[in-house]
mmCIF file of C-alpha atoms and ligand atoms in Angstrom:
data_model
loop_
_atom_site.group_PDB
_atom_site.id
_atom_site.type_symbol
_atom_site.label_atom_id
_atom_site.label_comp_id
_atom_site.label_asym_id
_atom_site.label_seq_id
_atom_site.Cartn_x
_atom_site.Cartn_y
_atom_site.Cartn_z
ATOM 1 C CA MET B 3 -139.399 15.703 -50.060
ATOM 2 C CA PRO B 4 -137.115 17.966 -51.440
ATOM 3 C CA VAL B 5 -137.499 20.156 -54.715
ATOM 4 C CA ILE B 6 -139.933 17.984 -57.011
ATOM 5 C CA ASN B 7 -137.592 16.269 -59.829
ATOM 6 C CA ARG B 8 -139.722 17.047 -62.620
ATOM 7 C CA ILE B 9 -139.492 20.786 -61.460
ATOM 8 C CA ALA B 10 -135.544 20.485 -61.016
ATOM 9 C CA ALA B 11 -135.294 19.026 -64.485
ATOM 10 C CA ILE B 12 -136.595 22.338 -65.868
ATOM 11 C CA HIS B 13 -134.463 24.500 -63.999
ATOM 12 C CA ASP B 14 -132.390 25.452 -67.099
ATOM 13 C CA ASP B 15 -135.660 26.695 -68.886
ATOM 14 C CA MET B 16 -136.652 28.513 -66.010
ATOM 15 C CA THR B 17 -133.216 30.272 -65.531
ATOM 16 C CA ALA B 18 -133.667 31.369 -69.175
ATOM 17 C CA TRP B 19 -137.068 32.585 -68.656
ATOM 18 C CA ARG B 20 -135.872 34.641 -65.857
ATOM 19 C CA ARG B 21 -132.990 36.271 -67.469
ATOM 20 C CA ASP B 22 -135.199 37.172 -70.663
ATOM 21 C CA ILE B 23 -137.883 38.780 -68.298
ATOM 22 C CA HIS B 24 -135.006 40.388 -66.506
ATOM 23 C CA ALA B 25 -133.259 41.738 -69.615
ATOM 24 C CA HIS B 26 -136.662 43.355 -70.656
ATOM 25 C CA PRO B 27 -138.006 44.866 -67.564
ATOM 26 C CA GLU B 28 -141.098 46.673 -67.741
ATOM 27 C CA LEU B 29 -142.908 49.568 -65.661
ATOM 28 C CA GLY B 30 -146.120 49.111 -63.704
ATOM 29 C CA PHE B 31 -149.494 48.636 -65.870
ATOM 30 C CA GLN B 32 -147.037 48.688 -68.851
ATOM 31 C CA GLU B 33 -146.119 45.080 -68.691
ATOM 32 C CA GLU B 34 -146.922 44.301 -72.301
ATOM 33 C CA ARG B 35 -144.301 41.946 -73.274
ATOM 34 C CA THR B 36 -144.320 40.166 -70.294
ATOM 35 C CA SER B 37 -147.865 39.614 -69.881
ATOM 36 C CA ALA B 38 -147.753 38.351 -73.632
ATOM 37 C CA ILE B 39 -144.914 36.004 -72.578
ATOM 38 C CA VAL B 40 -146.964 34.866 -69.563
ATOM 39 C CA ALA B 41 -150.166 34.045 -71.476
ATOM 40 C CA GLU B 42 -148.257 32.485 -74.457
ATOM 41 C CA LYS B 43 -146.184 29.848 -72.097
ATOM 42 C CA LEU B 44 -149.324 29.409 -69.880
ATOM 43 C CA GLU B 45 -151.338 28.178 -73.142
ATOM 44 C CA SER B 46 -148.334 26.377 -74.391
ATOM 45 C CA PHE B 47 -148.701 24.206 -71.126
ATOM 46 C CA GLY B 48 -152.399 23.632 -71.429
ATOM 47 C CA VAL B 49 -153.609 26.263 -68.991
ATOM 48 C CA GLN B 50 -156.575 28.394 -69.916
ATOM 49 C CA VAL B 51 -155.895 32.037 -70.022
ATOM 50 C CA HIS B 52 -157.623 35.269 -68.966
ATOM 51 C CA ARG B 53 -155.990 38.495 -70.163
ATOM 52 C CA GLY B 54 -156.677 41.901 -69.510
ATOM 53 C CA LEU B 55 -157.733 42.186 -65.836
ATOM 54 C CA ALA B 56 -156.158 45.378 -64.516
ATOM 55 C CA LYS B 57 -154.944 46.275 -67.971
ATOM 56 C CA THR B 58 -151.785 43.980 -68.268
ATOM 57 C CA GLY B 59 -152.921 41.255 -65.468
ATOM 58 C CA VAL B 60 -153.104 37.587 -66.555
ATOM 59 C CA VAL B 61 -155.089 34.840 -64.856
ATOM 60 C CA GLY B 62 -154.165 31.218 -65.669
ATOM 61 C CA ILE B 63 -157.096 28.532 -64.687
ATOM 62 C CA LEU B 64 -156.212 24.895 -64.387
ATOM 63 C CA GLU B 65 -158.341 22.283 -63.838
ATOM 64 C CA GLY B 66 -157.434 18.958 -61.851
ATOM 65 C CA ALA B 67 -159.543 16.014 -61.296
ATOM 66 C CA PRO B 68 -163.208 17.038 -60.315
ATOM 67 C CA GLY B 69 -163.577 18.662 -57.060
ATOM 68 C CA ALA B 70 -164.896 21.837 -55.482
ATOM 69 C CA GLY B 71 -161.763 23.325 -53.995
ATOM 70 C CA ALA B 72 -160.301 26.539 -55.465
ATOM 71 C CA ILE B 73 -157.113 28.524 -54.597
ATOM 72 C CA ALA B 74 -155.204 31.326 -56.262
ATOM 73 C CA LEU B 75 -151.410 31.853 -56.304
ATOM 74 C CA ARG B 76 -150.184 35.192 -57.207
ATOM 75 C CA ALA B 77 -146.851 36.560 -58.646
ATOM 76 C CA ASP B 78 -146.072 40.197 -59.564
ATOM 77 C CA MET B 79 -144.558 41.078 -63.065
ATOM 78 C CA ASP B 80 -143.318 44.887 -62.918
ATOM 79 C CA ALA B 81 -139.979 46.319 -62.775
ATOM 80 C CA LEU B 82 -138.598 49.389 -61.044
ATOM 81 C CA PRO B 83 -137.508 53.015 -62.504
ATOM 82 C CA ILE B 84 -133.753 52.194 -61.418
ATOM 83 C CA LEU B 85 -130.803 52.147 -63.678
ATOM 84 C CA GLU B 86 -129.242 48.676 -63.300
ATOM 85 C CA GLY B 87 -125.673 48.545 -61.941
ATOM 86 C CA ASN B 88 -124.896 44.798 -62.791
ATOM 87 C CA ASP B 89 -122.666 44.018 -65.538
ATOM 88 C CA VAL B 90 -124.147 40.548 -66.379
ATOM 89 C CA ALA B 91 -125.266 39.049 -69.823
ATOM 90 C CA HIS B 92 -128.936 39.458 -68.897
ATOM 91 C CA ARG B 93 -128.434 43.163 -67.910
ATOM 92 C CA SER B 94 -131.660 45.315 -68.515
ATOM 93 C CA THR B 95 -131.619 46.343 -72.019
ATOM 94 C CA LYS B 96 -133.694 49.519 -70.776
ATOM 95 C CA ASP B 97 -131.539 52.051 -69.363
ATOM 96 C CA GLY B 98 -133.376 53.355 -66.333
ATOM 97 C CA THR B 99 -135.558 50.380 -65.692
ATOM 98 C CA MET B 100 -134.669 47.078 -63.877
ATOM 99 C CA HIS B 101 -136.202 44.051 -62.231
ATOM 100 C CA ALA B 102 -134.549 45.340 -58.622
ATOM 101 C CA CYS B 103 -137.364 43.605 -56.701
ATOM 102 C CA GLY B 104 -137.191 40.020 -58.255
ATOM 103 C CA HIS B 105 -140.626 40.149 -59.597
ATOM 104 C CA ASP B 106 -138.898 38.599 -62.880
ATOM 105 C CA GLY B 107 -138.126 35.430 -60.499
ATOM 106 C CA HIS B 108 -141.531 35.442 -58.945
ATOM 107 C CA THR B 109 -143.307 35.462 -62.361
ATOM 108 C CA THR B 110 -140.667 32.552 -63.501
ATOM 109 C CA MET B 111 -141.509 30.652 -60.131
ATOM 110 C CA LEU B 112 -145.113 30.623 -60.885
ATOM 111 C CA LEU B 113 -144.771 29.633 -64.477
ATOM 112 C CA GLY B 114 -142.841 26.765 -63.430
ATOM 113 C CA ALA B 115 -145.370 25.449 -60.977
ATOM 114 C CA ALA B 116 -148.052 25.863 -63.812
ATOM 115 C CA ARG B 117 -146.048 23.840 -66.293
ATOM 116 C CA TYR B 118 -145.519 21.023 -63.811
ATOM 117 C CA LEU B 119 -149.293 21.138 -62.296
ATOM 118 C CA ALA B 120 -150.588 21.084 -65.882
ATOM 119 C CA GLU B 121 -148.519 18.108 -67.014
ATOM 120 C CA THR B 122 -149.229 15.916 -63.760
ATOM 121 C CA ARG B 123 -152.755 17.450 -62.468
ATOM 122 C CA ASN B 124 -152.400 15.818 -59.336
ATOM 123 C CA PHE B 125 -154.872 17.469 -57.557
ATOM 124 C CA ALA B 126 -158.711 17.938 -57.525
ATOM 125 C CA GLY B 127 -160.398 21.374 -58.126
ATOM 126 C CA THR B 128 -159.060 24.617 -59.692
ATOM 127 C CA VAL B 129 -155.993 26.783 -59.458
ATOM 128 C CA TYR B 130 -155.816 30.321 -60.361
ATOM 129 C CA PHE B 131 -152.505 31.621 -61.484
ATOM 130 C CA VAL B 132 -152.578 34.963 -60.860
ATOM 131 C CA PHE B 133 -149.958 37.516 -62.546
ATOM 132 C CA GLN B 134 -150.424 40.793 -61.294
ATOM 133 C CA PRO B 135 -149.125 44.158 -62.574
ATOM 134 C CA ALA B 136 -147.842 47.315 -60.978
ATOM 135 C CA GLU B 137 -147.097 45.981 -57.479
ATOM 136 C CA GLU B 138 -144.650 49.092 -57.096
ATOM 137 C CA GLY B 139 -146.781 51.631 -55.672
ATOM 138 C CA LEU B 140 -149.418 51.582 -58.617
ATOM 139 C CA GLY B 141 -151.946 49.613 -57.090
ATOM 140 C CA GLY B 142 -152.098 46.700 -59.531
ATOM 141 C CA GLY B 143 -153.069 44.363 -56.788
ATOM 142 C CA GLU B 144 -155.939 46.597 -55.653
ATOM 143 C CA ALA B 145 -157.173 47.050 -59.362
ATOM 144 C CA MET B 146 -157.288 43.430 -59.845
ATOM 145 C CA VAL B 147 -159.681 43.013 -56.712
ATOM 146 C CA LYS B 148 -161.673 46.025 -57.899
ATOM 147 C CA GLU B 149 -162.222 44.522 -61.447
ATOM 148 C CA GLY B 150 -163.402 41.335 -60.053
ATOM 149 C CA LEU B 151 -160.439 39.048 -59.493
ATOM 150 C CA PHE B 152 -162.335 36.828 -56.914
ATOM 151 C CA GLU B 153 -165.735 36.841 -58.372
ATOM 152 C CA HIS B 154 -164.576 35.873 -61.992
ATOM 153 C CA PHE B 155 -161.967 33.545 -60.422
ATOM 154 C CA PRO B 156 -163.819 32.252 -57.286
ATOM 155 C CA ALA B 157 -160.766 31.226 -55.079
ATOM 156 C CA THR B 158 -161.299 30.557 -51.341
ATOM 157 C CA ALA B 159 -157.849 31.323 -50.432
ATOM 158 C CA VAL B 160 -154.893 33.013 -51.918
ATOM 159 C CA TYR B 161 -151.286 32.816 -51.481
ATOM 160 C CA GLY B 162 -148.367 34.893 -52.409
ATOM 161 C CA MET B 163 -144.477 34.727 -52.175
ATOM 162 C CA HIS B 164 -141.844 37.350 -52.481
ATOM 163 C CA ASN B 165 -138.112 36.833 -52.384
ATOM 164 C CA TRP B 166 -136.203 38.010 -49.344
ATOM 165 C CA PRO B 167 -132.396 38.865 -49.579
ATOM 166 C CA GLY B 168 -130.531 38.101 -46.083
ATOM 167 C CA LEU B 169 -132.383 34.965 -45.650
ATOM 168 C CA PRO B 170 -130.296 32.156 -47.024
ATOM 169 C CA PRO B 171 -131.221 30.968 -50.431
ATOM 170 C CA GLY B 172 -134.245 28.624 -50.358
ATOM 171 C CA GLU B 173 -135.234 28.850 -46.888
ATOM 172 C CA ILE B 174 -138.672 30.130 -46.343
ATOM 173 C CA ALA B 175 -139.984 32.407 -43.746
ATOM 174 C CA VAL B 176 -144.032 32.278 -42.706
ATOM 175 C CA ARG B 177 -145.703 34.341 -40.239
ATOM 176 C CA THR B 178 -149.115 34.622 -38.960
ATOM 177 C CA GLY B 179 -150.655 38.119 -38.540
ATOM 178 C CA PRO B 180 -149.093 41.111 -39.809
ATOM 179 C CA MET B 181 -145.893 40.424 -42.486
ATOM 180 C CA MET B 182 -145.746 43.848 -44.012
ATOM 181 C CA ALA B 183 -146.831 47.147 -42.926
ATOM 182 C CA ALA B 184 -149.686 49.622 -44.138
ATOM 183 C CA CYS B 185 -148.489 52.629 -45.778
ATOM 184 C CA ASP B 186 -149.830 56.199 -45.694
ATOM 185 C CA GLU B 187 -148.429 59.366 -47.368
ATOM 186 C CA PHE B 188 -148.587 62.667 -45.987
ATOM 187 C CA THR B 189 -148.071 66.301 -47.317
ATOM 188 C CA ILE B 190 -147.976 69.415 -45.248
ATOM 189 C CA THR B 191 -148.053 72.798 -46.466
ATOM 190 C CA VAL B 192 -146.790 75.414 -44.117
ATOM 191 C CA GLU B 193 -147.721 78.830 -45.359
ATOM 192 C CA GLY B 194 -146.026 81.926 -43.745
ATOM 193 C CA THR B 195 -145.556 85.258 -44.676
ATOM 194 C CA GLY B 196 -142.521 86.085 -46.857
ATOM 195 C CA ALA B 197 -139.793 88.674 -46.017
ATOM 196 C CA HIS B 198 -136.476 89.589 -46.654
ATOM 197 C CA GLY B 199 -133.835 87.286 -45.243
ATOM 198 C CA ALA B 200 -132.427 90.180 -43.260
ATOM 199 C CA MET B 201 -135.676 91.615 -41.655
ATOM 200 C CA PRO B 202 -137.303 88.359 -40.455
ATOM 201 C CA HIS B 203 -139.245 90.210 -38.158
ATOM 202 C CA LEU B 204 -141.326 91.643 -41.070
ATOM 203 C CA GLY B 205 -142.718 88.211 -41.736
ATOM 204 C CA HIS B 206 -143.507 84.844 -40.329
ATOM 205 C CA ASP B 207 -140.922 82.231 -41.177
ATOM 206 C CA ALA B 208 -142.190 79.294 -42.820
ATOM 207 C CA VAL B 209 -138.735 77.486 -42.917
ATOM 208 C CA VAL B 210 -138.317 77.719 -38.916
ATOM 209 C CA ALA B 211 -142.102 76.422 -38.745
ATOM 210 C CA ALA B 212 -141.269 73.656 -41.189
ATOM 211 C CA ALA B 213 -138.321 72.608 -39.139
ATOM 212 C CA GLN B 214 -139.838 72.431 -35.854
ATOM 213 C CA ILE B 215 -142.905 70.476 -37.268
ATOM 214 C CA VAL B 216 -140.287 67.999 -38.799
ATOM 215 C CA THR B 217 -138.793 67.544 -35.084
ATOM 216 C CA GLY B 218 -142.230 67.720 -33.396
ATOM 217 C CA LEU B 219 -143.436 64.880 -35.657
ATOM 218 C CA GLN B 220 -140.765 62.545 -34.409
ATOM 219 C CA SER B 221 -142.616 62.828 -30.934
ATOM 220 C CA ILE B 222 -145.607 60.884 -32.130
ATOM 221 C CA VAL B 223 -144.345 57.481 -32.281
ATOM 222 C CA ALA B 224 -141.834 58.309 -29.168
ATOM 223 C CA ARG B 225 -144.715 59.649 -27.098
ATOM 224 C CA ASN B 226 -148.209 59.020 -28.519
ATOM 225 C CA VAL B 227 -148.172 55.406 -29.902
ATOM 226 C CA ASP B 228 -148.030 52.465 -27.198
ATOM 227 C CA PRO B 229 -144.556 51.438 -26.980
ATOM 228 C CA LEU B 230 -145.630 47.917 -27.374
ATOM 229 C CA GLU B 231 -146.658 48.552 -30.970
ATOM 230 C CA ALA B 232 -145.027 49.497 -34.119
ATOM 231 C CA GLY B 233 -145.042 52.509 -35.871
ATOM 232 C CA VAL B 234 -142.866 54.843 -38.356
ATOM 233 C CA VAL B 235 -143.030 58.426 -39.391
ATOM 234 C CA SER B 236 -140.422 59.548 -41.665
ATOM 235 C CA VAL B 237 -140.396 63.015 -43.457
ATOM 236 C CA THR B 238 -138.795 62.236 -46.861
ATOM 237 C CA MET B 239 -139.294 65.420 -48.582
ATOM 238 C CA ILE B 240 -138.740 69.449 -47.683
ATOM 239 C CA HIS B 241 -139.222 72.058 -50.500
ATOM 240 C CA GLY B 242 -139.049 75.889 -50.100
ATOM 241 C CA GLY B 243 -137.110 78.766 -50.779
ATOM 242 C CA ASP B 244 -135.347 79.962 -53.895
ATOM 243 C CA ALA B 245 -132.724 82.726 -52.689
ATOM 244 C CA PHE B 246 -130.157 83.262 -49.995
ATOM 245 C CA ASN B 247 -131.841 86.517 -49.054
ATOM 246 C CA VAL B 248 -135.535 85.717 -49.205
ATOM 247 C CA ILE B 249 -137.573 83.799 -46.323
ATOM 248 C CA PRO B 250 -140.223 82.066 -48.678
ATOM 249 C CA GLN B 251 -143.928 82.455 -48.274
ATOM 250 C CA ALA B 252 -144.268 78.488 -48.039
ATOM 251 C CA VAL B 253 -142.692 75.374 -47.461
ATOM 252 C CA GLU B 254 -143.836 71.752 -48.432
ATOM 253 C CA LEU B 255 -143.143 68.782 -46.254
ATOM 254 C CA ALA B 256 -144.169 65.146 -47.270
ATOM 255 C CA GLY B 257 -143.167 61.812 -45.972
ATOM 256 C CA THR B 258 -144.672 58.229 -45.059
ATOM 257 C CA VAL B 259 -146.141 56.611 -42.225
ATOM 258 C CA ARG B 260 -145.922 52.725 -41.625
ATOM 259 C CA THR B 261 -147.950 50.710 -39.262
ATOM 260 C CA PHE B 262 -149.383 47.167 -38.385
ATOM 261 C CA LYS B 263 -152.765 47.909 -36.979
ATOM 262 C CA PRO B 264 -155.478 50.365 -37.971
ATOM 263 C CA GLU B 265 -156.106 51.861 -34.578
ATOM 264 C CA VAL B 266 -152.180 52.777 -34.541
ATOM 265 C CA ARG B 267 -152.432 54.039 -38.334
ATOM 266 C CA ASP B 268 -155.706 56.349 -37.166
ATOM 267 C CA LEU B 269 -153.936 57.645 -34.322
ATOM 268 C CA ILE B 270 -150.583 58.658 -36.159
ATOM 269 C CA ALA B 271 -152.666 60.584 -38.795
ATOM 270 C CA ALA B 272 -154.387 62.577 -36.178
ATOM 271 C CA ASN B 273 -151.184 63.264 -34.196
ATOM 272 C CA ILE B 274 -149.416 64.510 -37.586
ATOM 273 C CA GLU B 275 -152.428 66.927 -37.993
ATOM 274 C CA ARG B 276 -152.419 67.976 -34.303
ATOM 275 C CA VAL B 277 -148.434 68.635 -34.239
ATOM 276 C CA ALA B 278 -148.353 70.322 -37.665
ATOM 277 C CA GLU B 279 -151.368 72.667 -37.173
ATOM 278 C CA ASN B 280 -150.419 73.888 -33.727
ATOM 279 C CA THR B 281 -146.600 73.936 -34.185
ATOM 280 C CA ALA B 282 -147.319 76.129 -37.200
ATOM 281 C CA ALA B 283 -150.070 78.140 -35.170
ATOM 282 C CA ALA B 284 -147.623 78.839 -32.570
ATOM 283 C CA LEU B 285 -145.216 80.393 -35.066
ATOM 284 C CA GLY B 286 -147.626 82.457 -36.510
ATOM 285 C CA THR B 287 -148.005 80.203 -39.607
ATOM 286 C CA ARG B 288 -150.708 77.876 -41.067
ATOM 287 C CA ALA B 289 -150.424 74.154 -41.853
ATOM 288 C CA THR B 290 -152.404 72.542 -43.958
ATOM 289 C CA VAL B 291 -152.074 68.456 -43.725
ATOM 290 C CA ASN B 292 -153.033 65.610 -45.796
ATOM 291 C CA VAL B 293 -152.833 62.129 -45.262
ATOM 292 C CA GLU B 294 -153.644 59.540 -47.711
ATOM 293 C CA GLY B 295 -153.654 55.991 -47.135
ATOM 294 C CA ARG B 296 -151.864 54.131 -49.789
ATOM 295 C CA PHE B 297 -151.880 50.308 -48.933
ATOM 296 C CA PRO B 298 -153.409 48.333 -45.937
ATOM 297 C CA ALA B 299 -150.959 45.993 -43.990
ATOM 298 C CA THR B 300 -150.360 42.837 -45.301
ATOM 299 C CA VAL B 301 -151.932 40.309 -42.810
ATOM 300 C CA ASN B 302 -151.887 36.430 -42.963
ATOM 301 C CA THR B 303 -154.480 34.496 -41.514
ATOM 302 C CA ALA B 304 -153.669 31.594 -39.458
ATOM 303 C CA ASP B 305 -155.065 28.464 -41.072
ATOM 304 C CA GLU B 306 -153.630 29.338 -44.354
ATOM 305 C CA THR B 307 -150.588 30.374 -42.824
ATOM 306 C CA ALA B 308 -150.296 26.491 -41.258
ATOM 307 C CA ARG B 309 -150.957 25.408 -44.620
ATOM 308 C CA ALA B 310 -148.102 27.424 -46.228
ATOM 309 C CA GLU B 311 -145.602 26.461 -43.471
ATOM 310 C CA ALA B 312 -146.597 22.625 -43.896
ATOM 311 C CA ALA B 313 -146.074 22.813 -47.699
ATOM 312 C CA ALA B 314 -142.691 24.830 -47.085
ATOM 313 C CA CYS B 315 -141.624 22.142 -44.742
ATOM 314 C CA ALA B 316 -142.269 19.558 -47.232
ATOM 315 C CA VAL B 317 -140.083 21.240 -49.596
ATOM 316 C CA VAL B 318 -136.958 22.680 -47.838
ATOM 317 C CA GLY B 319 -137.363 20.777 -44.569
ATOM 318 C CA ALA B 320 -138.455 22.154 -41.084
ATOM 319 C CA GLU B 321 -135.368 23.197 -40.258
ATOM 320 C CA ARG B 322 -135.134 25.500 -43.303
ATOM 321 C CA VAL B 323 -138.397 26.938 -42.497
ATOM 322 C CA HIS B 324 -138.896 30.121 -40.039
ATOM 323 C CA SER B 325 -141.952 31.412 -38.270
ATOM 324 C CA ASP B 326 -140.011 33.783 -35.903
ATOM 325 C CA LEU B 327 -138.729 36.231 -38.180
ATOM 326 C CA ALA B 328 -139.706 39.773 -37.437
ATOM 327 C CA PRO B 329 -142.057 41.148 -40.005
ATOM 328 C CA CYS B 330 -141.176 44.386 -42.260
ATOM 329 C CA MET B 331 -142.261 47.777 -42.222
ATOM 330 C CA GLY B 332 -142.145 47.546 -45.885
ATOM 331 C CA SER B 333 -145.657 47.458 -47.892
ATOM 332 C CA GLU B 334 -146.907 45.176 -50.423
ATOM 333 C CA ASP B 335 -150.157 45.497 -52.379
ATOM 334 C CA PHE B 336 -150.855 41.751 -52.163
ATOM 335 C CA ALA B 337 -152.588 43.207 -49.038
ATOM 336 C CA TYR B 338 -155.489 44.014 -50.865
ATOM 337 C CA MET B 339 -156.075 40.475 -52.139
ATOM 338 C CA LEU B 340 -155.518 39.259 -48.159
ATOM 339 C CA GLN B 341 -158.399 41.478 -47.291
ATOM 340 C CA ALA B 342 -160.499 40.021 -49.979
ATOM 341 C CA ARG B 343 -159.641 36.332 -48.987
ATOM 342 C CA PRO B 344 -157.761 34.354 -46.351
ATOM 343 C CA GLY B 345 -154.414 33.337 -47.232
ATOM 344 C CA SER B 346 -150.621 33.647 -46.430
ATOM 345 C CA TYR B 347 -147.491 35.625 -48.050
ATOM 346 C CA VAL B 348 -144.213 34.207 -47.527
ATOM 347 C CA TRP B 349 -140.660 34.902 -48.069
ATOM 348 C CA ILE B 350 -138.146 32.636 -49.676
ATOM 349 C CA GLY B 351 -134.504 33.586 -49.161
ATOM 350 C CA ASN B 352 -132.595 35.049 -52.038
ATOM 351 C CA GLY B 353 -129.323 34.663 -50.248
ATOM 352 C CA LEU B 354 -127.195 37.881 -50.212
ATOM 353 C CA GLY B 355 -125.576 37.137 -53.646
ATOM 354 C CA PRO B 356 -122.264 38.786 -54.660
ATOM 355 C CA GLY B 357 -123.253 42.318 -54.267
ATOM 356 C CA GLY B 358 -124.836 41.692 -50.865
ATOM 357 C CA CYS B 359 -127.557 44.062 -51.696
ATOM 358 C CA PHE B 360 -131.173 44.401 -50.404
ATOM 359 C CA LEU B 361 -134.190 44.913 -53.051
ATOM 360 C CA HIS B 362 -134.519 48.099 -54.970
ATOM 361 C CA ASN B 363 -130.985 48.322 -55.111
ATOM 362 C CA PRO B 364 -129.036 48.823 -58.476
ATOM 363 C CA GLY B 365 -126.907 45.736 -57.722
ATOM 364 C CA TYR B 366 -129.672 43.609 -56.851
ATOM 365 C CA ASP B 367 -130.362 40.117 -58.876
ATOM 366 C CA PHE B 368 -132.931 37.524 -58.236
ATOM 367 C CA ASN B 369 -131.004 34.327 -57.417
ATOM 368 C CA ASP B 370 -131.622 31.612 -60.040
ATOM 369 C CA GLU B 371 -130.591 29.013 -57.595
ATOM 370 C CA ILE B 372 -134.005 29.302 -55.831
ATOM 371 C CA LEU B 373 -136.245 29.009 -59.088
ATOM 372 C CA PRO B 374 -136.763 25.363 -58.781
ATOM 373 C CA VAL B 375 -137.579 25.608 -54.711
ATOM 374 C CA GLY B 376 -139.959 28.383 -55.357
ATOM 375 C CA ALA B 377 -141.864 26.372 -58.000
ATOM 376 C CA SER B 378 -141.720 23.357 -55.899
ATOM 377 C CA TYR B 379 -143.507 25.313 -52.932
ATOM 378 C CA TRP B 380 -146.263 26.515 -55.280
ATOM 379 C CA ALA B 381 -146.865 22.795 -56.738
ATOM 380 C CA THR B 382 -146.500 21.193 -53.321
ATOM 381 C CA LEU B 383 -148.938 23.853 -51.762
ATOM 382 C CA VAL B 384 -151.621 22.934 -54.419
ATOM 383 C CA GLU B 385 -151.240 19.409 -54.356
ATOM 384 C CA ARG B 386 -151.727 19.236 -50.357
ATOM 385 C CA GLU B 387 -154.447 21.974 -50.491
ATOM 386 C CA LEU B 388 -156.360 20.330 -53.445
ATOM 387 C CA ALA B 389 -155.453 16.801 -52.564
ATOM 388 C CA ALA B 390 -156.909 14.390 -55.152
ATOM 389 C CA ASP B 391 -158.639 11.322 -53.550
ATOM 390 C CA VAL B 392 -156.465 8.295 -53.858
HETATM 391 NI NI1 NI K 16 -141.303 43.168 -54.574
#
């Protein structure tokens, strides 16, 4: 079964919705206009609407035939603080804010599925359409879970979908186990003794210590992490000094850690502390280390991934469904929903598009061609998982 005909018939409508949302991007927890549009559309389709979970979050509730089953489908709504580089009619109307991650498309695909499922109701039980705010680093998914998402809307499984540039349009990638990485952020303050740049022997140089710490941190993945496990340690900020002739008192370092397993995550955090503190001490300076967890890993459960794969195969054909793509070291706050309920997060191919650029690039744009494919995947997943008795 390819794309559902009744969904293909609303392709033009979905394209118009997607471009309207694209033209009016909103940052995390500020999705006032977007969530109002989502709520209004869901109501017009006959879907019951709950607003205000995690500030701008929206949940649609749709009952099919009587049945005890209940699943949740999640889309994200927020945009990024990026100046759009595209010259298209639906270009962002807000300078410095753009939908560079395709959340405009995710919202639209879930709306398309909601419209079809509300019209047909060819399922038994309950579907929850979860439109979350603030996926881009602000923890909207975590906020929804903490505010009782699954207590108010008792789904037994939760499913997510993200577009993926580089995967051909409409192809779908599924994977059991980790799909996206855990993200930690660290800061290191190196304190020395400031001195005249011409008389280094009168101080303890925090710049040299910081430089050696940056290099030393690269030994953690190379020498401490099991070579068969995945990990990334990237120093992404160095701040220190104000003058050519002054050795500063302190230097600040910061960066990110990505891992798939909690034990690797803990090992890296402990080693950042060890390397930074001891390297600093060896040079007569002192390092204060702070490692903070941001997102856990996004880990798909086996049963739900098998169900997601079956639905994907039904829509696009088994030859266009991949179960062997490598996971990504990026992170995703759908991870919090997967910690609360079993489920599966899939990628839908966005193609490379004219600019050939990846997510979070000023030249990125969601590919409207795949809107009916994604909406059909959602609808098919519901009709299979909550199959009505015939
Ligand atoms: Ni995204």
